[in-house]
Coordinates of C-alpha atoms in Angstrom, one line a residue:
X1 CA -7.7 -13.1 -32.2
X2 CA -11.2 -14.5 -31.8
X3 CA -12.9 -15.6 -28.3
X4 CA -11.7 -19.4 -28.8
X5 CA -8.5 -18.5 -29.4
X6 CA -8.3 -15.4 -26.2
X7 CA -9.5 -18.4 -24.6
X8 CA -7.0 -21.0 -25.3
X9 CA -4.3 -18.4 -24.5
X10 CA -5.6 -17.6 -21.5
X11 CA -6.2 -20.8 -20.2
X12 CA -2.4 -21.4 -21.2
X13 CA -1.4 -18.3 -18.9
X14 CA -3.2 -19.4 -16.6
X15 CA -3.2 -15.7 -15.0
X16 CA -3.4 -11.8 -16.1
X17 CA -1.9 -8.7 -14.6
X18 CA -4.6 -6.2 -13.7
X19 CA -3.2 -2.2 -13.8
X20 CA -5.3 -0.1 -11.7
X21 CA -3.1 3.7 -11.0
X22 CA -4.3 7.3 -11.0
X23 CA -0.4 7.7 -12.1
X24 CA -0.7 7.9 -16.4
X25 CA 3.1 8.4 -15.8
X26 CA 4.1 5.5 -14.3
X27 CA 1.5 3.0 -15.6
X28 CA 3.1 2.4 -18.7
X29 CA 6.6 1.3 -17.1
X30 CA 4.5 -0.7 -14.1
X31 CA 3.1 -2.8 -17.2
X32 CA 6.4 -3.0 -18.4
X33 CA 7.8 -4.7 -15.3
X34 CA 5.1 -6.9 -15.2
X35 CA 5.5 -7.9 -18.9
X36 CA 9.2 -8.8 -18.2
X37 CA 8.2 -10.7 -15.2
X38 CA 6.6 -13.0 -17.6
X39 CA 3.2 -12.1 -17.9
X40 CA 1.6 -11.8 -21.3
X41 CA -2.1 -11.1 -20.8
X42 CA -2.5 -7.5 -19.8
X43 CA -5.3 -5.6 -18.5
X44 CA -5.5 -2.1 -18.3
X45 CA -8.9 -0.7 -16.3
X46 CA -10.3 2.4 -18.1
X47 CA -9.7 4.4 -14.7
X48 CA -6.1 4.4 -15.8
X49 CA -5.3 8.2 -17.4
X50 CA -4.5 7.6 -20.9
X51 CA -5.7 4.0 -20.8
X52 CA -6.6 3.3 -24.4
X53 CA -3.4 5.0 -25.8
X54 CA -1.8 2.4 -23.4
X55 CA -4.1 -0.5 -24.6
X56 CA -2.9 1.1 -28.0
X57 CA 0.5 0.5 -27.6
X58 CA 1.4 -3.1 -25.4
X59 CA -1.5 -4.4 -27.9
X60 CA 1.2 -4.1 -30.6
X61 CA 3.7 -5.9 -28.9
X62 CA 4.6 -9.3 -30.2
X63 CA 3.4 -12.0 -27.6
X64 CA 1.2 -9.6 -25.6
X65 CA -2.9 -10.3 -25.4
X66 CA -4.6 -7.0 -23.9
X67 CA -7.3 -6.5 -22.2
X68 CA -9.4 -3.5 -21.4
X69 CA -11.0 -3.4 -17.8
X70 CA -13.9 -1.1 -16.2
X71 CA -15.7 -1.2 -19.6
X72 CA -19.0 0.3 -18.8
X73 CA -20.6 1.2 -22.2
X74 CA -21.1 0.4 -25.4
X75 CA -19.2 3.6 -26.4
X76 CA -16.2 2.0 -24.0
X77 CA -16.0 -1.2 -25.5
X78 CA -15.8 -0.2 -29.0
X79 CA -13.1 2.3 -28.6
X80 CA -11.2 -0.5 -26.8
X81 CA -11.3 -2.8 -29.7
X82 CA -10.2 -0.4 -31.8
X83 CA -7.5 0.7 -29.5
X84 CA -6.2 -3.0 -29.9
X85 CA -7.9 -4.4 -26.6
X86 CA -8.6 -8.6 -27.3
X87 CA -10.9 -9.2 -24.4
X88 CA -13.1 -6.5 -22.4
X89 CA -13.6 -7.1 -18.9
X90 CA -16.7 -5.4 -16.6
X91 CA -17.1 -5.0 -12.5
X92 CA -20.6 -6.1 -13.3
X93 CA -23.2 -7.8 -15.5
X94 CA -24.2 -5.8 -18.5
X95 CA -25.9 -7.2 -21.0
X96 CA -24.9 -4.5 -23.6
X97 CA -21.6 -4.0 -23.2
X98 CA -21.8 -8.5 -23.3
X99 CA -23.4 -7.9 -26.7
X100 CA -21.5 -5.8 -27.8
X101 CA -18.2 -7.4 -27.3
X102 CA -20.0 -10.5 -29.3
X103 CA -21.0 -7.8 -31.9
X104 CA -16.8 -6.9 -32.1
X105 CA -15.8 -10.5 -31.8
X106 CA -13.7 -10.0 -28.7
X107 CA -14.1 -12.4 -25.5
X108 CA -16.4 -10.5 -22.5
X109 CA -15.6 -11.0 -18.6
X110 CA -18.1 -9.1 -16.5
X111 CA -18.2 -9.2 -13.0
X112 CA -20.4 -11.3 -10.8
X113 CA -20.7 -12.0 -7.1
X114 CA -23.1 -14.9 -7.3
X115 CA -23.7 -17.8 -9.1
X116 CA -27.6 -16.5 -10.1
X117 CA -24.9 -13.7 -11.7
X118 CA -22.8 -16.0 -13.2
X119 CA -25.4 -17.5 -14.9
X120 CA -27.3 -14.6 -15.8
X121 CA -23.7 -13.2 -17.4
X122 CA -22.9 -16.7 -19.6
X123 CA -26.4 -17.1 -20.7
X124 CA -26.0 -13.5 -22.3
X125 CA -22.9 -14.2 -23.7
X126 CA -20.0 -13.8 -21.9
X127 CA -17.3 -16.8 -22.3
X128 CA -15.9 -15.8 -18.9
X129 CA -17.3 -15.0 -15.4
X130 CA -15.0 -12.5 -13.6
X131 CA -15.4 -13.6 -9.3
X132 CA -16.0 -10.0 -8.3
X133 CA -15.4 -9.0 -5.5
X134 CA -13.8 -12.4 -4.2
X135 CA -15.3 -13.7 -1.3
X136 CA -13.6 -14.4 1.9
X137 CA -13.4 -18.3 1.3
X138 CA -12.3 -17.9 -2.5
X139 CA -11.8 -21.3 -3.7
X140 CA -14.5 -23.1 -1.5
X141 CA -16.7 -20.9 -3.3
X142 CA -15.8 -21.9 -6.7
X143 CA -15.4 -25.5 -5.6
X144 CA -18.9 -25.0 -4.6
X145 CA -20.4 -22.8 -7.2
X146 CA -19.2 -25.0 -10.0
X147 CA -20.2 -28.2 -8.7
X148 CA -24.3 -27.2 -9.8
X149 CA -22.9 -24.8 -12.9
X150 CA -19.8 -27.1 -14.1
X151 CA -19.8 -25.0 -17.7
X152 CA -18.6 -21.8 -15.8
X153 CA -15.2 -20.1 -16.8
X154 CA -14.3 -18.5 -13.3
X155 CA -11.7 -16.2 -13.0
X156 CA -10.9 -14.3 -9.5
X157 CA -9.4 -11.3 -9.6
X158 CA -9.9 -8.8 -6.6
X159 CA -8.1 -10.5 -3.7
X160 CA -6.3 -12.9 -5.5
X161 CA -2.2 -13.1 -4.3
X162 CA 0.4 -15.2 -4.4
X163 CA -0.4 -17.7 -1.2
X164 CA -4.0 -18.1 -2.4
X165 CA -3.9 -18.3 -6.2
X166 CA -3.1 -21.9 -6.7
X167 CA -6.1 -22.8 -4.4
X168 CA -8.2 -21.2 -6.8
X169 CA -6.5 -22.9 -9.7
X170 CA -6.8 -26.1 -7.6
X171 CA -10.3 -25.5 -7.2
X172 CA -11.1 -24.8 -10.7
X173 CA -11.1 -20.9 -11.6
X174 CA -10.0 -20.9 -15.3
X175 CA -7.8 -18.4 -14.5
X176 CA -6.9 -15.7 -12.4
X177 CA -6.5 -11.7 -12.2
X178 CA -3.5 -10.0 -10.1
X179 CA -4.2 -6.6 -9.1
X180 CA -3.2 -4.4 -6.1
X181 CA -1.0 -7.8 -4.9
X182 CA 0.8 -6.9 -8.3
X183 CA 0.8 -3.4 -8.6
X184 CA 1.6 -2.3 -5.0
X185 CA 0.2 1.6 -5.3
X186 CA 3.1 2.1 -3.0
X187 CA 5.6 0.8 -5.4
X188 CA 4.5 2.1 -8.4
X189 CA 4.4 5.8 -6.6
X190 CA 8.1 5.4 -5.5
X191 CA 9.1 3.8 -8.7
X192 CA 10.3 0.7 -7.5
X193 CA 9.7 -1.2 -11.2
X194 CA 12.3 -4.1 -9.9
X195 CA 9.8 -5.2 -7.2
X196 CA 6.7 -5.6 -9.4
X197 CA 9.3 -7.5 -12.0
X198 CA 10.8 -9.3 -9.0
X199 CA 6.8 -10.2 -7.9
X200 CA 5.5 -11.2 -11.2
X201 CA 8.2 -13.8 -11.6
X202 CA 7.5 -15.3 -8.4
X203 CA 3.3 -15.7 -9.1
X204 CA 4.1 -17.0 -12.3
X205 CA 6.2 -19.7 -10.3
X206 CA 3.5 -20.6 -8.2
X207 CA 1.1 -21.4 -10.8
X208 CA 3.4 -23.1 -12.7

């Protein structure tokens, strides 16, 4: 899958579920849920134990574009794309591990807090500009931020839930990133799969 085509795909989802656990024994089945909640671009962040056997294995399930977050290195993002990962996703602007996704011909998301960031991240390279960490006023910002900077792909993630991720849509993220409003720690610890399944369903539905 090149960039243009992680692109089209992700524009088409329109969101991506974001699996951040110290628990390498229930992340696998707290992706699952998601997955059969409907989501079908997947991001594991490199914090997760075990995360590149788990990019690994959901990147070759049919239908199922994944992601590897907390890529902090060169060394990082090339043993995610050769775990399988289709897009590599940073908390904050590097140009290395930028060039390097380009270098591996996988899309590159790093994180930015300002617009000077933003700019700074898509004039290196990267085809999308993660909003991290999302400010209080989310979608203003982005209203605002790509009024001036109108070639932007924004895409919140930290923050984002279900009441405020179709204002973000609304006010022109490309896409966006669910996270701890997903994966509720406290779920995921107790094993209560049916709730993040029961969850994913119901973002999905309010972006649709």
């Amino acid at each position: 899958m090149t960039p243009i085509e992680f692109l089209a795909a992700f524009r088409e989802a329109r969101a991506s579920a974001i699996l951040r656990t110290d628990r390498q024994d229930l992340a696998r089945l707290a992706m699952d849920a998601a997955v059969r909640g409907g989501f079908r671009v997947c991001e594991f962040t490199l914090t997760v134990p075990g995360a590149m056997e788990l990019v690994r294995e959901f990147s070759q399930r049919p239908g199922l574009i994944v992601g590897a977050g907390t890529v902090l290195t060169r060394e990082e993002a090339r043993a995610a794309v050769q775990a399988g990962a289709r897009f590599l996703v940073s908390p904050v602007v590097d140009e290395a591990v930028i060039q390097e996704a380009e270098k591996l011909g996988v899309a590159s998301m790093p994180g930015c807090a300002t617009p000077t960031e933003m700019l700074r991240a898509f004039r290196a390279g990267a085809q999308l500009q993660k909003l991290f960490p999302a400010p209080a006023n989310g979608p203003v910002w982005v209203t605002q931020s790509l009024a001036p900077l109108p070639f932007l792909r924004i895409v919140p993630t930290a923050g984002v839930t279900i009441e405020n991720a179709p204002g973000y849509l609304k006010a022109g993220a490309f896409a966006v990133g669910f996270v701890g409003s997903l994966f509720d720690p406290a779920d995921i610890t107790a094993g209560r799969f049916d709730a993040i399944e029961k969850r994913a369903r119901a973002m999905l539905a309010a972006l649709a």
